CSV table of C-alpha atoms in Angstrom, one decimal:
chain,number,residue,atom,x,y,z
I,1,UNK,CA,7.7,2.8,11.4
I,2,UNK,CA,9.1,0.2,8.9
I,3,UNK,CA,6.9,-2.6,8.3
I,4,UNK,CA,8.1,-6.0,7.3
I,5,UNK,CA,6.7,-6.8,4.0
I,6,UNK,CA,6.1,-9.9,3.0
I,7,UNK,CA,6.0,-9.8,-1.1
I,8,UNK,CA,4.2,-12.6,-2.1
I,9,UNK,CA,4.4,-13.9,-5.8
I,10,UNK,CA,2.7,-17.4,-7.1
I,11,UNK,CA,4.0,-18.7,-10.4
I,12,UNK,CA,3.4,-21.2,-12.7
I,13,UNK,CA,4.6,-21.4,-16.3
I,14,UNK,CA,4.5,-25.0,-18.5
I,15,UNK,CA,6.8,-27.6,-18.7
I,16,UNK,CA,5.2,-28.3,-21.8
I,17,UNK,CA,5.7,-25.2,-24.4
I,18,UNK,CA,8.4,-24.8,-26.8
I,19,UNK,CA,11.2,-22.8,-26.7
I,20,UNK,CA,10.2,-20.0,-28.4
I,21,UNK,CA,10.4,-16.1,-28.8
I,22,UNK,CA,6.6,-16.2,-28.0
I,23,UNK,CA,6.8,-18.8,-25.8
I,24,UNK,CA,9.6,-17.1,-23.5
I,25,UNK,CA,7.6,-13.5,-23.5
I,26,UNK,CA,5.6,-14.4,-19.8
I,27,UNK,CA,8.9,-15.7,-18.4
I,28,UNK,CA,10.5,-12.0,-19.6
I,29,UNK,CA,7.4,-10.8,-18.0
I,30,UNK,CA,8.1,-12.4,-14.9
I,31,UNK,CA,11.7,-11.2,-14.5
I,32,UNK,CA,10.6,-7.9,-15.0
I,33,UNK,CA,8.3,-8.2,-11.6
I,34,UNK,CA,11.1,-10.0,-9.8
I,35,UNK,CA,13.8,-7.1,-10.9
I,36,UNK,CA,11.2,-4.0,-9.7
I,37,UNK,CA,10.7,-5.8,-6.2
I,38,UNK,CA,14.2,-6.0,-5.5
I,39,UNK,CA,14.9,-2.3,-7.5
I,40,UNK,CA,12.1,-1.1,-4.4
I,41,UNK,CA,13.7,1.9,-2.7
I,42,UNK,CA,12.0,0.7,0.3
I,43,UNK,CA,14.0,-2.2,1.5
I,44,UNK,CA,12.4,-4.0,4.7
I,45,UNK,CA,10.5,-6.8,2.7
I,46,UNK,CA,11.2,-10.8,2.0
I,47,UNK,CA,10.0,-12.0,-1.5
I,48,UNK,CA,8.4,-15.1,-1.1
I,49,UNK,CA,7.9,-17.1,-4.4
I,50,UNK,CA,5.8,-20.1,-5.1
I,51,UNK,CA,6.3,-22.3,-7.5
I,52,UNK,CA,3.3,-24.2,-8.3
I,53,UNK,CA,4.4,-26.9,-10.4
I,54,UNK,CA,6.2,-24.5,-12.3
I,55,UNK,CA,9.0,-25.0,-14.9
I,56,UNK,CA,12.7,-25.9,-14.3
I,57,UNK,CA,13.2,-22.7,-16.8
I,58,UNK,CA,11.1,-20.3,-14.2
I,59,UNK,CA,12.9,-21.7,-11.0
I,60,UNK,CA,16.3,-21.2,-12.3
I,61,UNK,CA,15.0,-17.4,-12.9
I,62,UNK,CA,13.8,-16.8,-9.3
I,63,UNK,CA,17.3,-18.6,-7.8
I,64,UNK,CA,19.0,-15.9,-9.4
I,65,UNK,CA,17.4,-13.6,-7.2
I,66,UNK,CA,17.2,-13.8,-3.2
I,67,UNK,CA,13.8,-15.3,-2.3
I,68,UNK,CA,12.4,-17.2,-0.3
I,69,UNK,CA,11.8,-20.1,-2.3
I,70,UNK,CA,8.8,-22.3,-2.2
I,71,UNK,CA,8.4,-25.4,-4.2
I,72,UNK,CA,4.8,-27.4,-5.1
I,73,UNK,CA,5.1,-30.5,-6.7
I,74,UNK,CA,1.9,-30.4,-8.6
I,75,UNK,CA,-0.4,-27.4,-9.7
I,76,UNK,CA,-2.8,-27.0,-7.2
I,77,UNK,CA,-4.1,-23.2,-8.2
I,78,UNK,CA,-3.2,-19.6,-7.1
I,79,UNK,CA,-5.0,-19.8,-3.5
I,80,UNK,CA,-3.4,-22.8,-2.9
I,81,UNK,CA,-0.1,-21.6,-3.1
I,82,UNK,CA,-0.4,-17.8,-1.5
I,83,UNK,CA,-1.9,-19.4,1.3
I,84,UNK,CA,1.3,-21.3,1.6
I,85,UNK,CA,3.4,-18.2,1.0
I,86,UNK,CA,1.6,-16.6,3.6
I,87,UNK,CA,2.3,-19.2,6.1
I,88,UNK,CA,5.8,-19.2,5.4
I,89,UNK,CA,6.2,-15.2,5.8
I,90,UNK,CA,7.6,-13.4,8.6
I,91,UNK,CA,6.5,-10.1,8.4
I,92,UNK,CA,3.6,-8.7,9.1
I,93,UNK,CA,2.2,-6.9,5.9
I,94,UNK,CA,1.3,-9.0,3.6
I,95,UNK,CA,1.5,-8.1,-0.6
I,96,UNK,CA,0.2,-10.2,-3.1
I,97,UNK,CA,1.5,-9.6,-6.5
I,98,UNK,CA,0.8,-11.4,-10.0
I,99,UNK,CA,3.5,-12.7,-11.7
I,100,UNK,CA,3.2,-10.6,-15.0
I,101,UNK,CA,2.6,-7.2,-13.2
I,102,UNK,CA,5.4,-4.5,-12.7
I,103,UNK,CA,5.9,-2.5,-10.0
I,104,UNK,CA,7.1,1.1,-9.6
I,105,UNK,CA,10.2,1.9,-7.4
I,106,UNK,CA,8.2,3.2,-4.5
I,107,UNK,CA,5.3,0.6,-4.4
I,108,UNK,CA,6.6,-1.1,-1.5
I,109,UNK,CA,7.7,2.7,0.5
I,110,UNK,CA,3.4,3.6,-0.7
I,111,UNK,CA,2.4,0.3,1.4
I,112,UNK,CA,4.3,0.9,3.9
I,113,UNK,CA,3.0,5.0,4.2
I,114,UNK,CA,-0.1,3.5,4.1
I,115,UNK,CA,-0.1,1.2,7.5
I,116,UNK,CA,1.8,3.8,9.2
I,117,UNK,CA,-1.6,6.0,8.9
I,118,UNK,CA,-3.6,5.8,12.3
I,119,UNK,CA,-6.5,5.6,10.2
I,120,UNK,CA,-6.7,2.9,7.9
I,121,UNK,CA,-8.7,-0.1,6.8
I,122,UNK,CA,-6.1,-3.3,7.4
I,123,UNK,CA,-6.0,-3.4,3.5
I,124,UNK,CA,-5.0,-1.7,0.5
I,125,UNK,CA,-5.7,-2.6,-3.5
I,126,UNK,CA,-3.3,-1.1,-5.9
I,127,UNK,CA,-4.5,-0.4,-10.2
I,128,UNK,CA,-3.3,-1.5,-13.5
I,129,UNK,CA,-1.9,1.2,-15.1
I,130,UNK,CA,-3.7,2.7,-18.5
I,131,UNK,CA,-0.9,4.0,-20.2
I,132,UNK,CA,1.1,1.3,-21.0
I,133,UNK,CA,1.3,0.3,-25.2
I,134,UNK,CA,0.2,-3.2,-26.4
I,135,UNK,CA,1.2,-4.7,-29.2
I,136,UNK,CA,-1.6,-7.0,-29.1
I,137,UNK,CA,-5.0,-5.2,-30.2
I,138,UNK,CA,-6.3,-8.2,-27.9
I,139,UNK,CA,-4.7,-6.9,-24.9
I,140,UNK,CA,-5.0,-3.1,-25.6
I,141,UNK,CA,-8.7,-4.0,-25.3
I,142,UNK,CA,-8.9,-6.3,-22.3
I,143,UNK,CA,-6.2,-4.0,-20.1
I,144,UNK,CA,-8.9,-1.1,-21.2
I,145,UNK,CA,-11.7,-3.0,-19.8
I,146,UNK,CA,-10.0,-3.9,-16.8
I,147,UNK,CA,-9.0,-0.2,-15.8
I,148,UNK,CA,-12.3,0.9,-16.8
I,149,UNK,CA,-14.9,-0.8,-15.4
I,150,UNK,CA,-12.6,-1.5,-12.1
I,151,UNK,CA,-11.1,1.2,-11.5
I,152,UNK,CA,-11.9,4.0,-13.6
I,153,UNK,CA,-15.1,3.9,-13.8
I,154,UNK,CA,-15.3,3.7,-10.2
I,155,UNK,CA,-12.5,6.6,-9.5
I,156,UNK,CA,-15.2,9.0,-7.1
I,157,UNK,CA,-15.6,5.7,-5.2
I,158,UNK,CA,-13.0,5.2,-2.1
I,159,UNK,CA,-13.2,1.7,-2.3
I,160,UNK,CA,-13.2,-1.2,-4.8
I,161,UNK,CA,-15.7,-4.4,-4.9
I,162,UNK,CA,-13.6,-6.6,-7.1
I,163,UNK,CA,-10.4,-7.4,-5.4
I,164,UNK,CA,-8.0,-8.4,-8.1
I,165,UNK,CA,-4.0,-9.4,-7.0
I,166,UNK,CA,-2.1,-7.2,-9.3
I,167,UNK,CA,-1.4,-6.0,-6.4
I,168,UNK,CA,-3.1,-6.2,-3.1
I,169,UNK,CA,-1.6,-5.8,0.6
I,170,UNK,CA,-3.5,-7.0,3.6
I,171,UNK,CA,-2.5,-7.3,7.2
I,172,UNK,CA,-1.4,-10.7,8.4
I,173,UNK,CA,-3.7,-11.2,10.9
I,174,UNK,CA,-7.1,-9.8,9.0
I,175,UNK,CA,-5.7,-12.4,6.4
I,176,UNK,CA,-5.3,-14.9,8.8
I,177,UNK,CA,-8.6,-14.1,10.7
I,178,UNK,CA,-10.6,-15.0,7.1
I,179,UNK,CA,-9.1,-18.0,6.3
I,180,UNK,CA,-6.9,-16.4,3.2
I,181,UNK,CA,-7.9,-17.7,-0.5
I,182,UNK,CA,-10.0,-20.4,-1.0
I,183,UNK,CA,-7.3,-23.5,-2.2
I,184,UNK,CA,-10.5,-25.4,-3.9
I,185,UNK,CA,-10.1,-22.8,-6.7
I,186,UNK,CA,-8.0,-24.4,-9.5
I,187,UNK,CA,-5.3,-22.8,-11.4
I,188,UNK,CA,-5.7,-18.9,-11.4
I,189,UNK,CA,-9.1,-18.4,-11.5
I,190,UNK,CA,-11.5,-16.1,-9.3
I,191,UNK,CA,-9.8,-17.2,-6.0
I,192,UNK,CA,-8.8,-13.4,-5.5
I,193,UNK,CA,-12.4,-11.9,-5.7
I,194,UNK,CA,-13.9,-15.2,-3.7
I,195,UNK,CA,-11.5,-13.7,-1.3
I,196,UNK,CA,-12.5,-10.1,-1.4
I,197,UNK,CA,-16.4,-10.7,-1.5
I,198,UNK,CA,-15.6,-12.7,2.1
I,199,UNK,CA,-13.8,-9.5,3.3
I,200,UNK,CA,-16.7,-7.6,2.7
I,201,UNK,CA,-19.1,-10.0,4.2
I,202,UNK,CA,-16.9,-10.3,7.2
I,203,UNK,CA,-17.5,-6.2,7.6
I,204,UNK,CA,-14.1,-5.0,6.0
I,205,UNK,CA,-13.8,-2.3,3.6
I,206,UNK,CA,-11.1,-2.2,0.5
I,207,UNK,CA,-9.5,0.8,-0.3
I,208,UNK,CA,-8.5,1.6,-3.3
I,209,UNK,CA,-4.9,3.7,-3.6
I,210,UNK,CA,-4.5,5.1,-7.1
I,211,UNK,CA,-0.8,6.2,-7.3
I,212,UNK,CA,0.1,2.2,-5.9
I,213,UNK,CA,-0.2,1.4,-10.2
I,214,UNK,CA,1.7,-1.5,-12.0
I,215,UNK,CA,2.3,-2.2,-15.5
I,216,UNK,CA,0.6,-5.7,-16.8
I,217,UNK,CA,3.2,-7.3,-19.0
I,218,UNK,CA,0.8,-10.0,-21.4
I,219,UNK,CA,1.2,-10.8,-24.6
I,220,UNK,CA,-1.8,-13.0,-26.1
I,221,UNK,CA,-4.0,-12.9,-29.4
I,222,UNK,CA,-7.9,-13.3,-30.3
I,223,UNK,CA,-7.5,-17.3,-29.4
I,224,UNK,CA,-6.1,-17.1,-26.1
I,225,UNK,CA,-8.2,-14.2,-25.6
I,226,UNK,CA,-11.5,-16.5,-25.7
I,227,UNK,CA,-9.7,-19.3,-24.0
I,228,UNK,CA,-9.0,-17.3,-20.9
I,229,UNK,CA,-12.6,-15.1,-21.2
I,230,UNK,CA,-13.8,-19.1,-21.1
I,231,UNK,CA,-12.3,-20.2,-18.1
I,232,UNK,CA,-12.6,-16.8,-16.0
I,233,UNK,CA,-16.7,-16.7,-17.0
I,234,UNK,CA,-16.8,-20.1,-16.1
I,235,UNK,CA,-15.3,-20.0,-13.0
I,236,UNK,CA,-17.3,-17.3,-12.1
I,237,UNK,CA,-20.6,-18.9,-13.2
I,238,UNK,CA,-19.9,-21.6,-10.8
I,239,UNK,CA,-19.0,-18.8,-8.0
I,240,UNK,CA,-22.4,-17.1,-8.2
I,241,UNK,CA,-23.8,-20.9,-7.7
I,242,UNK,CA,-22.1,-21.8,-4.9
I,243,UNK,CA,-22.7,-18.6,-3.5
I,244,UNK,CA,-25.8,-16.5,-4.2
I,245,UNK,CA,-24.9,-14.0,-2.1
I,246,UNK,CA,-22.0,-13.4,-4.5
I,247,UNK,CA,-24.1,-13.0,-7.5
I,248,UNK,CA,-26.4,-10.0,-5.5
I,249,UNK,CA,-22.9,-8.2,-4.7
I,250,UNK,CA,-21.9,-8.3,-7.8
I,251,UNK,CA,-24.6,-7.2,-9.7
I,252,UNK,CA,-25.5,-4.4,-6.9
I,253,UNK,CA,-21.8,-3.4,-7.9
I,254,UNK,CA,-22.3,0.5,-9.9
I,255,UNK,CA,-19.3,-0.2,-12.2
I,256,UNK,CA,-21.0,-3.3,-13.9
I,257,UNK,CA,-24.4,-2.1,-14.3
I,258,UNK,CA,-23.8,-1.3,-17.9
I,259,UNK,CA,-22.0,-4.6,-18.5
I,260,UNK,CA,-25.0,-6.1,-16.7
I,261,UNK,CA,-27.1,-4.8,-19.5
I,262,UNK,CA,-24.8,-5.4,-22.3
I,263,UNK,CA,-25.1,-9.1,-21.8
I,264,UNK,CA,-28.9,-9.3,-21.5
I,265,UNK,CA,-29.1,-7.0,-24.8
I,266,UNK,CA,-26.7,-9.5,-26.4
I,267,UNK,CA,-29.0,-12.5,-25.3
I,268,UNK,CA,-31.8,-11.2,-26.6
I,269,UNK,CA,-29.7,-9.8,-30.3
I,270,UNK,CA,-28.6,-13.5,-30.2
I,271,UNK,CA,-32.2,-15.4,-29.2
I,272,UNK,CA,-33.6,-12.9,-32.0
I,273,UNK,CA,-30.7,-14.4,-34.9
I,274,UNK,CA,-31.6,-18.0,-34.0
I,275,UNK,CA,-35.2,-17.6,-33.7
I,276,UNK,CA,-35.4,-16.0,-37.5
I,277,UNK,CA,-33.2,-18.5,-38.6
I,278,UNK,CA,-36.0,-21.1,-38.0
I,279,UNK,CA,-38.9,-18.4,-38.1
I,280,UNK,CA,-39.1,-15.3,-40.1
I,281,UNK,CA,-39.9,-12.6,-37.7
I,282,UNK,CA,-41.7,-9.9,-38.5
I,283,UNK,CA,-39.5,-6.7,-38.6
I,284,UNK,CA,-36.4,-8.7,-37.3
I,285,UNK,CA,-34.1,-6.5,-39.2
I,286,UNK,CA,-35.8,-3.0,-37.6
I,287,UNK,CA,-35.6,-4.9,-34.1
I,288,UNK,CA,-31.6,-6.0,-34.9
I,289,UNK,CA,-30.8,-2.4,-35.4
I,290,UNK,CA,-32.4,-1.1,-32.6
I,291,UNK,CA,-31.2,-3.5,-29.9
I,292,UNK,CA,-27.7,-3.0,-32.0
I,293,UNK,CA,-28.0,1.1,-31.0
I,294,UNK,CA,-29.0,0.3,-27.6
I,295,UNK,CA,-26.0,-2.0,-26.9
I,296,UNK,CA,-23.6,0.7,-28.6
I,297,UNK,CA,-24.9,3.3,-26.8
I,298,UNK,CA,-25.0,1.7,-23.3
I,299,UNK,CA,-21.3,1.3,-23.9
I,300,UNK,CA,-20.4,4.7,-25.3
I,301,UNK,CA,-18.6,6.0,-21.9
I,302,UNK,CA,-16.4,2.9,-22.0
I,303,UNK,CA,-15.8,3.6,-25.8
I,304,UNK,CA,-15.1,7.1,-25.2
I,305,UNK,CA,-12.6,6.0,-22.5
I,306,UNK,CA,-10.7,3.9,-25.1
I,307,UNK,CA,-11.0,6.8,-27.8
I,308,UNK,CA,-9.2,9.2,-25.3
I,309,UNK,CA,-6.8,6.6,-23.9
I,310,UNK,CA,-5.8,4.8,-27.1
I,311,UNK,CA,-6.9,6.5,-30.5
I,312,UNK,CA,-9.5,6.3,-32.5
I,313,UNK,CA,-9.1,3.0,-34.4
I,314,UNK,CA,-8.3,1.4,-30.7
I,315,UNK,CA,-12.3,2.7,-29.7
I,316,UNK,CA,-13.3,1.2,-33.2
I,317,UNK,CA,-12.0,-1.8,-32.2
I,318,UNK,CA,-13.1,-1.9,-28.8
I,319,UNK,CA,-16.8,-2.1,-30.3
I,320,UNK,CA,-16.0,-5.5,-31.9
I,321,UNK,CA,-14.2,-7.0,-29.4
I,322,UNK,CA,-16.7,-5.6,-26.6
I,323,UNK,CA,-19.6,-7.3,-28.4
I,324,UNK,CA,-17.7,-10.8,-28.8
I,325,UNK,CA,-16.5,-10.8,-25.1
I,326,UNK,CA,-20.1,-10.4,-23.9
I,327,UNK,CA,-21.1,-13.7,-26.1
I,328,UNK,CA,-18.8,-15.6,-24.9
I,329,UNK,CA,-19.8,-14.6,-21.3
I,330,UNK,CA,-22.9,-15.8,-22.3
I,331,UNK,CA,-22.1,-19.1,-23.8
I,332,UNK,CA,-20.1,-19.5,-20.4
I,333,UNK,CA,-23.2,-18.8,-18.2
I,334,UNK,CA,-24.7,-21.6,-19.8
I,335,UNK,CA,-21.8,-24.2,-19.8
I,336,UNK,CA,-21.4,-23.3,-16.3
I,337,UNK,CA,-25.3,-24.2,-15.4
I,338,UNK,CA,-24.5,-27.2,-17.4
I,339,UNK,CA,-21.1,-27.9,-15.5
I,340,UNK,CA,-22.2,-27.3,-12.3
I,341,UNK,CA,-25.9,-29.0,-12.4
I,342,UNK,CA,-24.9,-31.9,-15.0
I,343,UNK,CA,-21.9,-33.2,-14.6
I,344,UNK,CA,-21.6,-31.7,-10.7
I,345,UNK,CA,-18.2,-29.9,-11.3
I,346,UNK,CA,-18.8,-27.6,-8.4
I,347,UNK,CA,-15.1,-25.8,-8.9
């Protein structure tokens, strides 16, 4: 049977950035997705695309393709706008896709395999592929992290926790039936796994499918790193309030136990710094040094991961960059106390 796919991409790229090489490398990015839908070997699908607010430069891309093509005036977030895509589809799979990811030339014939089976769960979540070569020591790290502790870490486990849209297809009417994303969420931020901690409150199961894989086309550096670490840890700060039941899935989730612990050892490592600075503590630098071999060590299988996938200087790295992403999550767990109980900024 041929299912009618309904490819669904949100973008949104600023009206305000210069015209540069740099500037120009997520709108390359984004033709690249556009080109591998349409290069699919499997053919029965619409591409829906959404502009949400986006550029003149980014609309003129996706006329020169045939979409369906969607236009928000104003930004009003990634759940906003696939919600509308999905109202405006015909067929009766429905696949989100990011806007920077890749796909391979049979991703659309894999979805498609996979609702023909008489057995299967309504939904299917593709990977981020590992092997892919960064530039950006940045990204080499965060792509690493991603694939780890979402997917390989968890590759004896059938099914996946943390939905993520890189790409994700779900039937129309399961979507339908939970209400799709939640459009309060602004930008790109957390809507997706809002969405997929519902699904599993609602009694579904997500399947993960391994050889669905795309490549993740970014292109950022240490700044933009901790801007968009900010605003994701924020976000989900303000998640876990809203919803404690969120929180408990989360942490129950096997994968992040060890990132779990990380950030309480890096509390404590950081409590311990600004409490000698005031007070001289008694064997602080004995106590530094220990918690310092207990946070390396309860990351070695993710460092190991990044030795074997990456090289040896990309594991050294990782160690640094592991250690400054769980501080900022930190920082962010208290801005978003402060956010959300202060100044009553609820999303």
């Amino acid at each position: 049977m041929k299912n009618k796919l309904s490819v669904i991409i949100p973008f949104y790229f600023s009206k305000n950035k210069k015209n540069t090489k740099y500037d120009n490398f997520p709108l390359r990015a984004f033709e690249k997705c556009l080109t591998a839908v349409f290069n699919s070997s499997y053919k029965n699908f619409e591409l829906i695309a959404v502009s949400d607010g986006s550029s003149s430069e980014s609309i003129k891309l996706v006329q020169k393709y045939p979409c369906k093509l969607i236009k928000i005036k104003n930004n009003s977030g990634a759940g906003f706008a696939r919600n509308l895509g999905a109202k405006k589809s015909n067929g009766n799979i429905l696949i989100f896709l990011d806007a920077d990811v890749e796909i391979k030339s049979n991703a659309l014939k894999i979805v498609n395999d996979y609702f023909n089976q008489k057995k299967n769960y309504g939904m299917i979540q593709g990977i981020y592929s590992n092997k892919v070569k960064y530039k950006s020591k940045t990204n080499e790290y965060l792509q690493c992290y991603y694939s780890y502790y979402i997917f390989t870490e968890t590759k004896k486990h059938k099914f996946t926790q943390s939905l993520i849209t890189n790409i994700f297809a779900i039937q129309k009417s399961i979507f339908e039936e939970n209400r799709g994303f939640d459009s309060k969420f602004s930008g790109a931020n957390l809507e997706d796994q809002e969405f997929g901690f519902r699904l599993q409150n609602n009694g579904h199961k997500i399947p993960i499918l391994r050889n669905l894989n795309t490549t993740h086309h970014v292109n950022f550096g240490i700044i933009d790193f901790i801007k968009k670490i900010t605003i994701i840890q924020i976000g989900e700060m303000k998640l876990h309030l809203r919803n404690k039941k969120t929180f408990i899935q989360k942490s129950a989730q096997k994968n992040y136990w060890g990132v779990i612990s990380g950030l309480i050892l890096v509390s404590i490592i950081m409590s311990l710094i600004i409490f000698n600075f005031f007070t001289k503590s008694p064997y602080f630098l004995e106590c530094l040094i220990i918690l310092n071999l207990a946070f390396i060590g309860l990351h070695v299988s993710f460092f190991k991961y990044v030795f074997l996938s990456k090289g040896f200087f990309a594991a050294l790295r990782s160690i640094f960059y592991s250690y400054l992403h769980r501080i900022i999550v930190v920082n962010c767990a208290i801005s978003g106390l402060i956010d959300f109980y202060v100044f009553n900024r609820r999303y």
